[in-house]
Tab-separated table of C-alpha atoms and ligand atoms in Angstrom:
chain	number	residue	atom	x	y	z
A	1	UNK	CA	87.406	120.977	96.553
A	2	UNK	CA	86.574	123.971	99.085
A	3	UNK	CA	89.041	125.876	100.609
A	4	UNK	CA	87.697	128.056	103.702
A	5	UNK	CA	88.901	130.867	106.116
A	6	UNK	CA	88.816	130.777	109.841
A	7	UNK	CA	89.381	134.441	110.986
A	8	UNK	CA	89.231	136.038	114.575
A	9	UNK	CA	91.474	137.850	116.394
A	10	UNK	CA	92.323	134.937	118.503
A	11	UNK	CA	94.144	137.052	121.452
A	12	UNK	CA	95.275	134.297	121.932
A	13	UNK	CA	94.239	131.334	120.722
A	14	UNK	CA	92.282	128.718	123.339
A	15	UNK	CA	91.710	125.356	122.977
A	16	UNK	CA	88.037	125.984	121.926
A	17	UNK	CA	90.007	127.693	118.480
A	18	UNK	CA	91.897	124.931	117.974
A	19	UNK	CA	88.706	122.614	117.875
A	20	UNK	CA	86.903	124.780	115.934
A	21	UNK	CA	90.307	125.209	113.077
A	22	UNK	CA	91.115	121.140	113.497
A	23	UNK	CA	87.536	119.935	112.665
A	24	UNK	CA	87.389	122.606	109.654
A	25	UNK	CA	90.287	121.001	108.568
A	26	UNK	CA	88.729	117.903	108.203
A	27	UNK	CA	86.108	119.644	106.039
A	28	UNK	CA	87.817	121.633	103.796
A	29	UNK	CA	90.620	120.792	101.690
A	30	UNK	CA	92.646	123.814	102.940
A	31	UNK	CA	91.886	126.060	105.648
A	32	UNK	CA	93.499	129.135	106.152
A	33	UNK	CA	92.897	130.618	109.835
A	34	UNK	CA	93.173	135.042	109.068
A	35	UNK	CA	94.296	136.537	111.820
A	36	UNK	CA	93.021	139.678	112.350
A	37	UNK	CA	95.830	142.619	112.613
A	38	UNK	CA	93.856	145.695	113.498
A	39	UNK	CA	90.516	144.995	115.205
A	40	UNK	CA	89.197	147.515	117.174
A	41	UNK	CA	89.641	146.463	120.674
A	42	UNK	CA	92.599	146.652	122.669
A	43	UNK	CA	94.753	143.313	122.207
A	44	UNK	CA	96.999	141.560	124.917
A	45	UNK	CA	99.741	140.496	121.849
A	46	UNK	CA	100.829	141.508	118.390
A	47	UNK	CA	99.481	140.154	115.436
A	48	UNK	CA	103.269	138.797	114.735
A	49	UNK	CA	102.664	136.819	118.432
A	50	UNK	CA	99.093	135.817	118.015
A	51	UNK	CA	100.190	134.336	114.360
A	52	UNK	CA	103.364	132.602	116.080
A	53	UNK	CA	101.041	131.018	118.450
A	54	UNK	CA	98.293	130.091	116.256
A	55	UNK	CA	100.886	128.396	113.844
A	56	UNK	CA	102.684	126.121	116.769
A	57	UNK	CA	99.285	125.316	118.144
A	58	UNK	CA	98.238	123.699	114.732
A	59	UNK	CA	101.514	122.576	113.578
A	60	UNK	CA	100.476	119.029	113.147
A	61	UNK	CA	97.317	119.705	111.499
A	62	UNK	CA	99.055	119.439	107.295
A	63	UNK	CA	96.097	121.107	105.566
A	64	UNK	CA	96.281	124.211	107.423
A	65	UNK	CA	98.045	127.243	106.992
A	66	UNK	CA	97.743	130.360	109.505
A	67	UNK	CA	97.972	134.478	107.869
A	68	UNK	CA	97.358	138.024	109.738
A	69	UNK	CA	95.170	140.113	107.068
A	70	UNK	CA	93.804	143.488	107.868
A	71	UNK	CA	90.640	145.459	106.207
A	72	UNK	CA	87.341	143.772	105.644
A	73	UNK	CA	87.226	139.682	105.980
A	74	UNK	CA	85.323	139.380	102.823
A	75	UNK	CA	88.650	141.009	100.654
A	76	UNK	CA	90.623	138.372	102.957
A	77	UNK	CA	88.642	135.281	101.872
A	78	UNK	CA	88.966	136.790	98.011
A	79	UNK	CA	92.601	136.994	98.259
A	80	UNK	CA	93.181	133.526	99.571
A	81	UNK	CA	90.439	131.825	97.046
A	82	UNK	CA	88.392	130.504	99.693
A	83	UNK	CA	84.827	130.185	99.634
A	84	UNK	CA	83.983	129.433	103.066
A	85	UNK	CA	84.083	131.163	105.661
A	86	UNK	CA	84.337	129.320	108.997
A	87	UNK	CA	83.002	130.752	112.886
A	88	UNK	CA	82.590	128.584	115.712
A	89	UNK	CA	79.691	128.848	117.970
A	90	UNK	CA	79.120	128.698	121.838
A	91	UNK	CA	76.625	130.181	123.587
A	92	UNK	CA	73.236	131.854	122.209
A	93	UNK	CA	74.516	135.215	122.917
A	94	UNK	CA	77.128	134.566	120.262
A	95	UNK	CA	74.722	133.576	117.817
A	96	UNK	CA	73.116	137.328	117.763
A	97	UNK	CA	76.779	138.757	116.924
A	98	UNK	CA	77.658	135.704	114.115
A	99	UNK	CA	74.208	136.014	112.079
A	100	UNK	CA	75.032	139.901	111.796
A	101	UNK	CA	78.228	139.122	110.605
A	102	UNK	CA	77.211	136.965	108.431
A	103	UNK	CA	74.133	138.560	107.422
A	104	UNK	CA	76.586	141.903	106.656
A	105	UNK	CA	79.085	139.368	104.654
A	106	UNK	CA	76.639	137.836	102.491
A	107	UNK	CA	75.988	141.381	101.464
A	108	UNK	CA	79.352	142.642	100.876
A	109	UNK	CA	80.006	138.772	99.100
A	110	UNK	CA	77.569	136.638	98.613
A	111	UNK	CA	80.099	134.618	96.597
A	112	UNK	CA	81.853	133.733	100.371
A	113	UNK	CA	79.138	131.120	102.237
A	114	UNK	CA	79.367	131.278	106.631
A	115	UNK	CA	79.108	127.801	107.973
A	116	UNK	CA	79.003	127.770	111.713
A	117	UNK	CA	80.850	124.896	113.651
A	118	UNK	CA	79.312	124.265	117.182
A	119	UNK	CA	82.246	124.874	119.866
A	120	UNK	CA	83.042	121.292	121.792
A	121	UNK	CA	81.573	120.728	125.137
A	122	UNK	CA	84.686	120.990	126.799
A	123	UNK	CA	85.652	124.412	125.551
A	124	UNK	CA	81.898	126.182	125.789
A	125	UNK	CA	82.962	128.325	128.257
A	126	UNK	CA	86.607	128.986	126.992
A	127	UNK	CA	86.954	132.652	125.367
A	128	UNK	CA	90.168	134.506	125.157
A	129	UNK	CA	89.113	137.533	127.538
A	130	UNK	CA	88.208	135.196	130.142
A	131	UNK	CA	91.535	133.341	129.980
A	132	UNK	CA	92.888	136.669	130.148
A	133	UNK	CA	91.298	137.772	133.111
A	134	UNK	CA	92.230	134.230	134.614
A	135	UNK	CA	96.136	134.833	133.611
A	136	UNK	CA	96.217	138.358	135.304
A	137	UNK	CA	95.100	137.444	138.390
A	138	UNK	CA	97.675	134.453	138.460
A	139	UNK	CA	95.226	131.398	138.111
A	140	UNK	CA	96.275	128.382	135.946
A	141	UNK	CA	95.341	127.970	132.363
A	142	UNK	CA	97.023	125.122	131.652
A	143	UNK	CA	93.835	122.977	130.817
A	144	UNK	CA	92.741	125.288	128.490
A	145	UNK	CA	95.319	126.903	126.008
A	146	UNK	CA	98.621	125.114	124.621
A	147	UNK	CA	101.704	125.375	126.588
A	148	UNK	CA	103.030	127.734	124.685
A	149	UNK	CA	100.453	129.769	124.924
A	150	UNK	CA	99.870	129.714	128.805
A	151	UNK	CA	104.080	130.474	128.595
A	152	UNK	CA	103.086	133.649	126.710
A	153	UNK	CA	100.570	135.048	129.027
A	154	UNK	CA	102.820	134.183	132.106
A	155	UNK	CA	105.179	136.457	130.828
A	156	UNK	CA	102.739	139.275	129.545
A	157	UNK	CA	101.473	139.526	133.049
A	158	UNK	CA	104.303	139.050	134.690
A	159	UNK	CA	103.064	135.794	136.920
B	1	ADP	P1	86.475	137.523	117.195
B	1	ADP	O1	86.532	136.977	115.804
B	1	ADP	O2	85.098	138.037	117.562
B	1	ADP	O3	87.589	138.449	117.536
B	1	ADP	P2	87.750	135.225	118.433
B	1	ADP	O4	89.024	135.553	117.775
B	1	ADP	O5	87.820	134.978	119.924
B	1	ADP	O6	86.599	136.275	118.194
B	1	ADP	O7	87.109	133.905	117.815
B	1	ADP	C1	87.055	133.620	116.455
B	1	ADP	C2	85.898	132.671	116.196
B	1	ADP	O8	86.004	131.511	117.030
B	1	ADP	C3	84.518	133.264	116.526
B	1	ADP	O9	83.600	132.766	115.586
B	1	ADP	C4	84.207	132.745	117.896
B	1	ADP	O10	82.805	132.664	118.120
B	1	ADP	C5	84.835	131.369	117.820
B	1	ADP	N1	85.195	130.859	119.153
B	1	ADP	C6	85.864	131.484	120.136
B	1	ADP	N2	86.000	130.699	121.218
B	1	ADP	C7	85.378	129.524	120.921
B	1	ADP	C8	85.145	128.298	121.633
B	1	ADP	N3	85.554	128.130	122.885
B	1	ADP	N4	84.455	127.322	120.989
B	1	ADP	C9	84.005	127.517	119.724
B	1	ADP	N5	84.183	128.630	119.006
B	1	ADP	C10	84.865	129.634	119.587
């Protein structure tokens, strides 16, 4: 049976990730989601907080556990025996940036298979900057991250 990866840097996780991880689930025996601890953009919460968050948000999912991992994916998906590697897909635009990934990963391990998951209607539009932006300027994001979640981002912006 396959066991697969689900990395990003999910800052924080949306209810578009939580799709993506809880249909992957159903695919793969285990699924491990990697969250990323030192990409380089600027991130809203720690990589302790975004794991936290990830972990409550799939807590009822049993196949599926959630670990931060730094360096390249490709040692991450290795390490954990996996030899999937899932991405979820919305938009064309993020097509261009997933087939370089995976284009690059197949090169560094062409062991470790990408399978793309298309992203639910409902969450097409959902990314975490954009909730961002929507948290910092006080709007509700109830309908589209986890309580907890929304909780978090009241109190990292202070609304
Ligand atoms: P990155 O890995 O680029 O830091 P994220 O952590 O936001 O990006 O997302 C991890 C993966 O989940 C990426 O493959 C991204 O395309 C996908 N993803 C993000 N938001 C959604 C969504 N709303 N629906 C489907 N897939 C999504």
């Amino acid at each position: 049976m396959l066991r697969a990866i689900y990395p990003g840097s999910f800052d924080p996780v949306t209810n578009g990730h939580i799709d993506i991880a809880a249909r992957a689930a159903k695919l793969f025996e285990t699924l491990i989601v990697g969250v990323y601890d030192a990409p380089p953009k600027r991130l809203l919460f720690s990589t302790e907080e975004r794991v936290a968050m990830m972990q409550e948000a799939l807590r009822n999912v049993p196949n599926v556990r959630v670990e931060g991992y730094s360096g390249l994916t490709i040692d991450f998906a290795r390490r954990v025996n996996a030899q999937v590697m899932v991405r979820g897909l919305r938009v064309v635009s993020d097509f261009e940036r997933e087939m370089q990934l995976a284009l690059a990963n197949k090169k560094l391990g062409a062991e470790i298979e990408t399978v793309c998951i298309m992203t639910d209607l409902n969450a097409a539009f959902l990314s975490s900057s954009l909730i961002k932006e929507i948290a910092s300027l006080g709007g509700k994001v109830e309908e589209f991250v986890p309580p907890h979640v929304a909780a978090a981002l009241r109190r990292a912006y202070g609304v």
